[in-house]
Amino acid sequence: MHDNTVMLIELGAIILGLGLAGRFAGRLGMSPIPLYLLGGLAFGHGGLLPLGASEGFIEIGAEIGVILLLLMLGLEYSASELVTNLKIQYPSGVVDFLLNATPGAVAALLLGWGPVGALALAGVTWISSSGVIAKVLTDLQRLGNRETPVVLGILVMEDLAMAVYLPLLTATLAGLGLAAGSVTLAIALGTVGIVLYLALRHGRLVSRAVSSDNPETLLLVILGLTLLVAGVAERLQVSAAVGAFLVGIAISGEVAHSARALLTPLRDLFAAVFFVFFGLSTVPANIPPVLIPALLLAAVTMVTKIVTGWYAARRAGISARGRLRAGGALVARGEFSIVIAGLAAGSEPRIAPLATAYVLLLVIVGPLTARWTEPVVRRLGALYGRKPPAGPAAPPSPPGMGTPGFPVSHS
């Protein structure tokens, strides 16, 4: 058969399979993400039925999926709310870095990978998956919960930290000198600073410029602008996901509301393709040799992420149940960890299979911890006659607000 015909058949089968998997997961009351990943493993390299003709299309679709997920997150907040939240939550970002980057660095040193390997594996274990967590929070209908802004605040700090970390890692892996590395870092920071300035000072002009009464025109303008900025950001050594997020926060008001309604179906489709692609790009035979160290690292960093969420939510005055939900939601690792491992694979080949197994474990476990951490701890507490400690009294919040200065959702 012609390649285009094969591609259409493969794409049709994949999208139909995604729909059936989502329907099955919905009946079980769970997130469909683990099923998407397992489906990708089955049809990837070394899987049960490898796909070939549609792989390039799926790869592009996966990149668009991550960009749309971060764009939709950005549309939930204005630039001023983002800055206010960062000022409030930066201690949680520091705790997040210390608790979750350290296990990766220590593991790499114990494995004899040296300082460069330690820097790379620290990034793999540090960064949660914004894409997976955004989808899980939506699936669990938690966008209105009080702990959700805390979770998103940590994700945003991690994504912005990537604007510093990725250029540093790239320069270190390339063996660049101090001057060349500094130039790369300055370009990345300058790009983020300019976009934040435009969003803060001229966000209304941006919203007015993209606004349209015609839904088709509005969709095309916002989608085109987002892909353009994401591409330029990646060209300048800044994550495309961060670029998409910054476009989202630059758009506010009625335009943001209309954009969310138009983009939600597209986001769901391409986000599902992203998770399938992640499974497709993983060779199942590479996983067993690194399974034990990956399991140990996953177990340790699952606990440290739950502690991170507990600490951050406690600072926001959220109850013990909300703290557990926040911690459980942060467990998943995903797209950034894979990007980091891909960058470091040339210098340390052993990092790729370990990072793949590690991410695969946590991207499957993450939606489960988001759903079950709080009820399991609550039931264990009831079994042993203990109650989770009550949090400090929550500060009064204006109507519609989660943590001070950070609204839960505009939807």
Coordinates of C-alpha atoms in Angstrom, one line a residue, residues 144-394:
G144 CA -11.3 24.6 41.4
N145 CA -9.6 23.0 44.5
R146 CA -7.7 25.3 46.9
E147 CA -4.5 23.3 46.6
T148 CA -4.5 23.5 42.8
P149 CA -2.9 27.0 42.6
V150 CA -0.1 25.7 44.9
V151 CA 0.6 22.7 42.6
L152 CA 0.5 25.0 39.5
G153 CA 2.8 27.5 41.2
I154 CA 5.4 24.8 41.7
L155 CA 5.1 23.7 38.1
V156 CA 5.5 27.2 36.9
M157 CA 8.6 27.7 39.0
E158 CA 10.1 24.5 37.7
D159 CA 9.3 25.5 34.1
L160 CA 10.9 28.9 34.5
A161 CA 13.9 27.3 36.3
M162 CA 14.3 25.2 33.1
A163 CA 15.0 28.4 31.3
V164 CA 18.2 28.6 33.4
Y165 CA 18.9 24.9 33.8
L166 CA 18.7 23.7 30.2
P167 CA 21.3 26.3 28.8
L168 CA 23.6 25.5 31.7
L169 CA 23.3 21.7 31.0
T170 CA 23.8 22.2 27.3
A171 CA 26.9 24.3 27.8
T172 CA 28.3 21.8 30.3
L173 CA 27.7 18.9 28.0
A174 CA 29.2 20.7 25.1
G175 CA 32.3 21.5 27.2
L176 CA 31.8 25.3 26.5
G177 CA 34.0 27.7 28.5
L178 CA 32.7 30.1 31.1
A179 CA 32.2 32.9 28.5
A180 CA 30.3 30.9 25.9
G181 CA 28.1 29.4 28.6
S182 CA 27.4 32.8 30.1
V183 CA 26.3 34.1 26.7
T184 CA 23.9 31.2 26.2
L185 CA 22.4 31.7 29.7
A186 CA 22.1 35.5 29.2
I187 CA 20.1 34.9 25.9
A188 CA 17.7 32.5 27.6
L189 CA 17.1 34.8 30.6
G190 CA 16.7 37.8 28.4
T191 CA 14.1 36.1 26.3
V192 CA 12.0 35.1 29.4
G193 CA 12.4 38.6 30.8
I194 CA 11.2 40.4 27.6
V195 CA 8.1 38.2 27.3
L196 CA 7.3 38.7 31.0
Y197 CA 7.7 42.4 30.6
L198 CA 5.4 42.5 27.6
A199 CA 2.8 40.4 29.4
L200 CA 2.9 42.6 32.5
R201 CA 3.0 46.0 30.9
H202 CA 1.2 45.4 27.6
G203 CA -0.9 42.3 28.2
R204 CA -4.1 44.3 27.3
L205 CA -2.6 45.3 24.0
V206 CA -1.7 41.6 23.3
S207 CA -5.3 40.5 24.1
R208 CA -6.7 43.3 21.9
A209 CA -4.4 42.4 19.1
V210 CA -5.5 38.7 19.0
S211 CA -9.1 39.3 19.8
S212 CA -11.7 38.5 17.1
D213 CA -15.5 38.0 17.1
N214 CA -15.0 35.2 14.5
P215 CA -14.1 31.9 16.4
E216 CA -12.2 30.6 13.4
T217 CA -10.0 33.7 13.2
L218 CA -9.4 33.7 16.9
L219 CA -8.4 30.1 16.9
L220 CA -6.0 30.5 14.0
V221 CA -4.4 33.7 15.4
I222 CA -3.8 32.3 18.9
L223 CA -2.6 28.8 17.7
G224 CA -0.3 30.4 15.2
L225 CA 1.1 32.9 17.7
T226 CA 1.7 30.2 20.2
L227 CA 3.5 27.9 17.8
L228 CA 5.6 30.8 16.5
V229 CA 6.7 32.0 20.0
A230 CA 7.3 28.4 21.1
G231 CA 9.6 27.8 18.1
V232 CA 11.5 31.0 18.6
A233 CA 11.9 30.3 22.3
E234 CA 13.3 26.8 21.6
R235 CA 15.6 28.4 19.0
L236 CA 16.9 30.7 21.8
Q237 CA 17.6 27.8 24.1
V238 CA 14.4 28.4 26.1
S239 CA 11.9 25.6 26.4
A240 CA 9.1 25.7 23.8
A241 CA 6.7 24.8 26.7
V242 CA 7.8 27.9 28.6
G243 CA 7.2 30.0 25.5
A244 CA 3.7 28.7 25.1
F245 CA 3.0 29.3 28.8
L246 CA 4.1 32.9 28.6
V247 CA 1.8 33.4 25.6
G248 CA -1.0 32.1 27.7
I249 CA -0.4 34.5 30.6
A250 CA -0.1 37.5 28.1
I251 CA -3.8 36.8 27.1
S252 CA -6.5 37.6 29.6
G253 CA -10.1 38.5 30.0
E254 CA -12.8 37.6 27.6
V255 CA -10.3 36.6 24.9
A256 CA -8.7 34.1 27.3
H257 CA -12.1 32.6 28.1
S258 CA -13.0 32.3 24.4
A259 CA -9.6 30.8 23.6
R260 CA -10.0 28.1 26.3
A261 CA -13.3 27.0 24.9
L262 CA -11.9 26.8 21.4
L263 CA -8.6 25.1 22.2
T264 CA -9.8 22.5 24.8
P265 CA -10.8 19.8 22.2
L266 CA -7.5 20.3 20.3
R267 CA -5.5 20.1 23.6
D268 CA -7.2 16.9 24.6
L269 CA -6.5 15.3 21.2
F270 CA -2.8 16.3 20.9
A271 CA -2.1 15.7 24.6
A272 CA -3.2 12.1 24.1
V273 CA -0.9 11.8 21.1
F274 CA 2.0 13.1 23.2
F275 CA 1.5 10.2 25.7
V276 CA 1.3 7.7 22.9
F277 CA 4.5 9.1 21.4
F278 CA 6.3 8.8 24.7
G279 CA 5.4 5.1 24.8
L280 CA 6.3 4.7 21.1
S281 CA 9.8 6.1 21.6
T282 CA 10.6 3.7 24.4
V283 CA 12.1 0.3 23.6
P284 CA 10.7 -2.2 26.0
A285 CA 13.8 -4.4 25.9
N286 CA 15.9 -1.6 27.4
I287 CA 13.9 -1.4 30.6
P288 CA 14.6 -4.6 32.5
P289 CA 18.4 -4.1 33.0
V290 CA 17.8 -0.7 34.7
L291 CA 14.6 -1.5 36.5
I292 CA 15.9 -2.0 40.0
P293 CA 17.8 1.4 40.2
A294 CA 14.9 3.1 38.5
L295 CA 12.5 1.6 41.0
L296 CA 14.6 2.7 44.0
L297 CA 14.9 6.2 42.6
A298 CA 11.2 6.4 41.8
A299 CA 10.3 5.3 45.3
V300 CA 12.5 7.9 46.9
T301 CA 11.5 10.8 44.7
M302 CA 7.8 9.9 44.9
V303 CA 8.1 10.4 48.7
T304 CA 10.1 13.6 48.3
K305 CA 7.5 15.1 45.9
I306 CA 4.7 14.3 48.3
V307 CA 6.6 16.0 51.0
T308 CA 7.2 19.0 48.7
G309 CA 3.5 19.3 48.0
W310 CA 2.6 18.9 51.7
Y311 CA 5.1 21.7 52.6
A312 CA 3.9 24.1 49.8
A313 CA 0.2 23.5 50.6
R314 CA 0.9 23.9 54.4
R315 CA 2.5 27.3 53.7
A316 CA -0.8 28.3 51.9
G317 CA -2.8 27.4 55.0
I318 CA -4.5 24.4 53.3
S319 CA -5.9 21.5 55.3
A320 CA -4.1 18.1 55.6
R321 CA -6.3 16.5 53.0
G322 CA -5.4 19.3 50.5
R323 CA -1.7 18.9 51.3
L324 CA -1.8 15.2 50.5
R325 CA -3.7 15.9 47.3
A326 CA -1.1 18.5 46.3
G327 CA 1.8 16.1 47.1
G328 CA 0.2 13.2 45.2
A329 CA -0.5 15.4 42.2
L330 CA 3.2 16.4 41.9
V331 CA 4.7 12.9 41.6
A332 CA 4.5 12.4 37.8
R333 CA 7.7 13.1 35.7
G334 CA 7.5 13.4 32.0
E335 CA 8.5 15.6 29.1
F336 CA 11.2 17.6 30.6
S337 CA 12.9 14.6 32.2
I338 CA 13.0 12.9 28.7
V339 CA 14.4 16.1 27.1
I340 CA 17.2 16.3 29.8
A341 CA 18.0 12.6 29.3
G342 CA 18.1 13.1 25.6
L343 CA 20.6 16.0 25.9
A344 CA 22.8 14.0 28.2
A345 CA 22.7 10.7 26.4
G346 CA 25.7 11.6 24.2
S347 CA 28.0 12.1 27.3
E348 CA 26.5 9.4 29.5
P349 CA 24.8 6.7 27.4
R350 CA 23.6 4.9 30.6
I351 CA 21.3 7.8 31.5
A352 CA 18.8 7.2 28.6
P353 CA 17.4 3.7 29.6
L354 CA 17.5 4.6 33.3
A355 CA 15.6 7.9 32.8
T356 CA 13.2 6.2 30.4
A357 CA 12.3 3.5 33.0
Y358 CA 12.2 6.0 35.8
V359 CA 9.8 8.4 33.9
L360 CA 7.7 5.5 32.7
L361 CA 7.2 4.3 36.3
L362 CA 6.3 7.7 37.6
V363 CA 4.1 8.8 34.7
I364 CA 2.1 5.6 35.3
V365 CA 2.2 6.0 39.1
G366 CA 1.6 9.8 39.1
P367 CA -2.1 9.8 38.1
L368 CA -2.6 7.0 40.7
T369 CA -0.9 9.0 43.5
A370 CA -2.9 12.1 42.5
R371 CA -6.1 10.1 42.9
W372 CA -5.3 7.8 45.9
T373 CA -2.7 9.5 48.2
E374 CA -5.2 11.4 50.3
P375 CA -7.8 8.6 50.7
V376 CA -5.2 5.9 51.4
V377 CA -3.4 8.0 54.1
R378 CA -6.8 8.9 55.5
R379 CA -7.9 5.3 55.7
L380 CA -4.6 4.2 57.2
G381 CA -5.0 7.0 59.8
A382 CA -8.5 5.8 60.6
L383 CA -7.2 2.2 60.9
Y384 CA -4.6 3.1 63.4
G385 CA -6.8 5.6 65.2
R386 CA -4.9 8.7 64.1
K387 CA -6.1 11.8 62.3
P388 CA -4.0 13.8 59.9
P389 CA -2.8 17.0 61.6
A390 CA -5.1 20.0 60.9
G391 CA -3.4 22.8 59.1
P392 CA -3.2 26.4 60.4
A393 CA -6.2 28.5 59.7
A394 CA -6.5 29.5 56.1

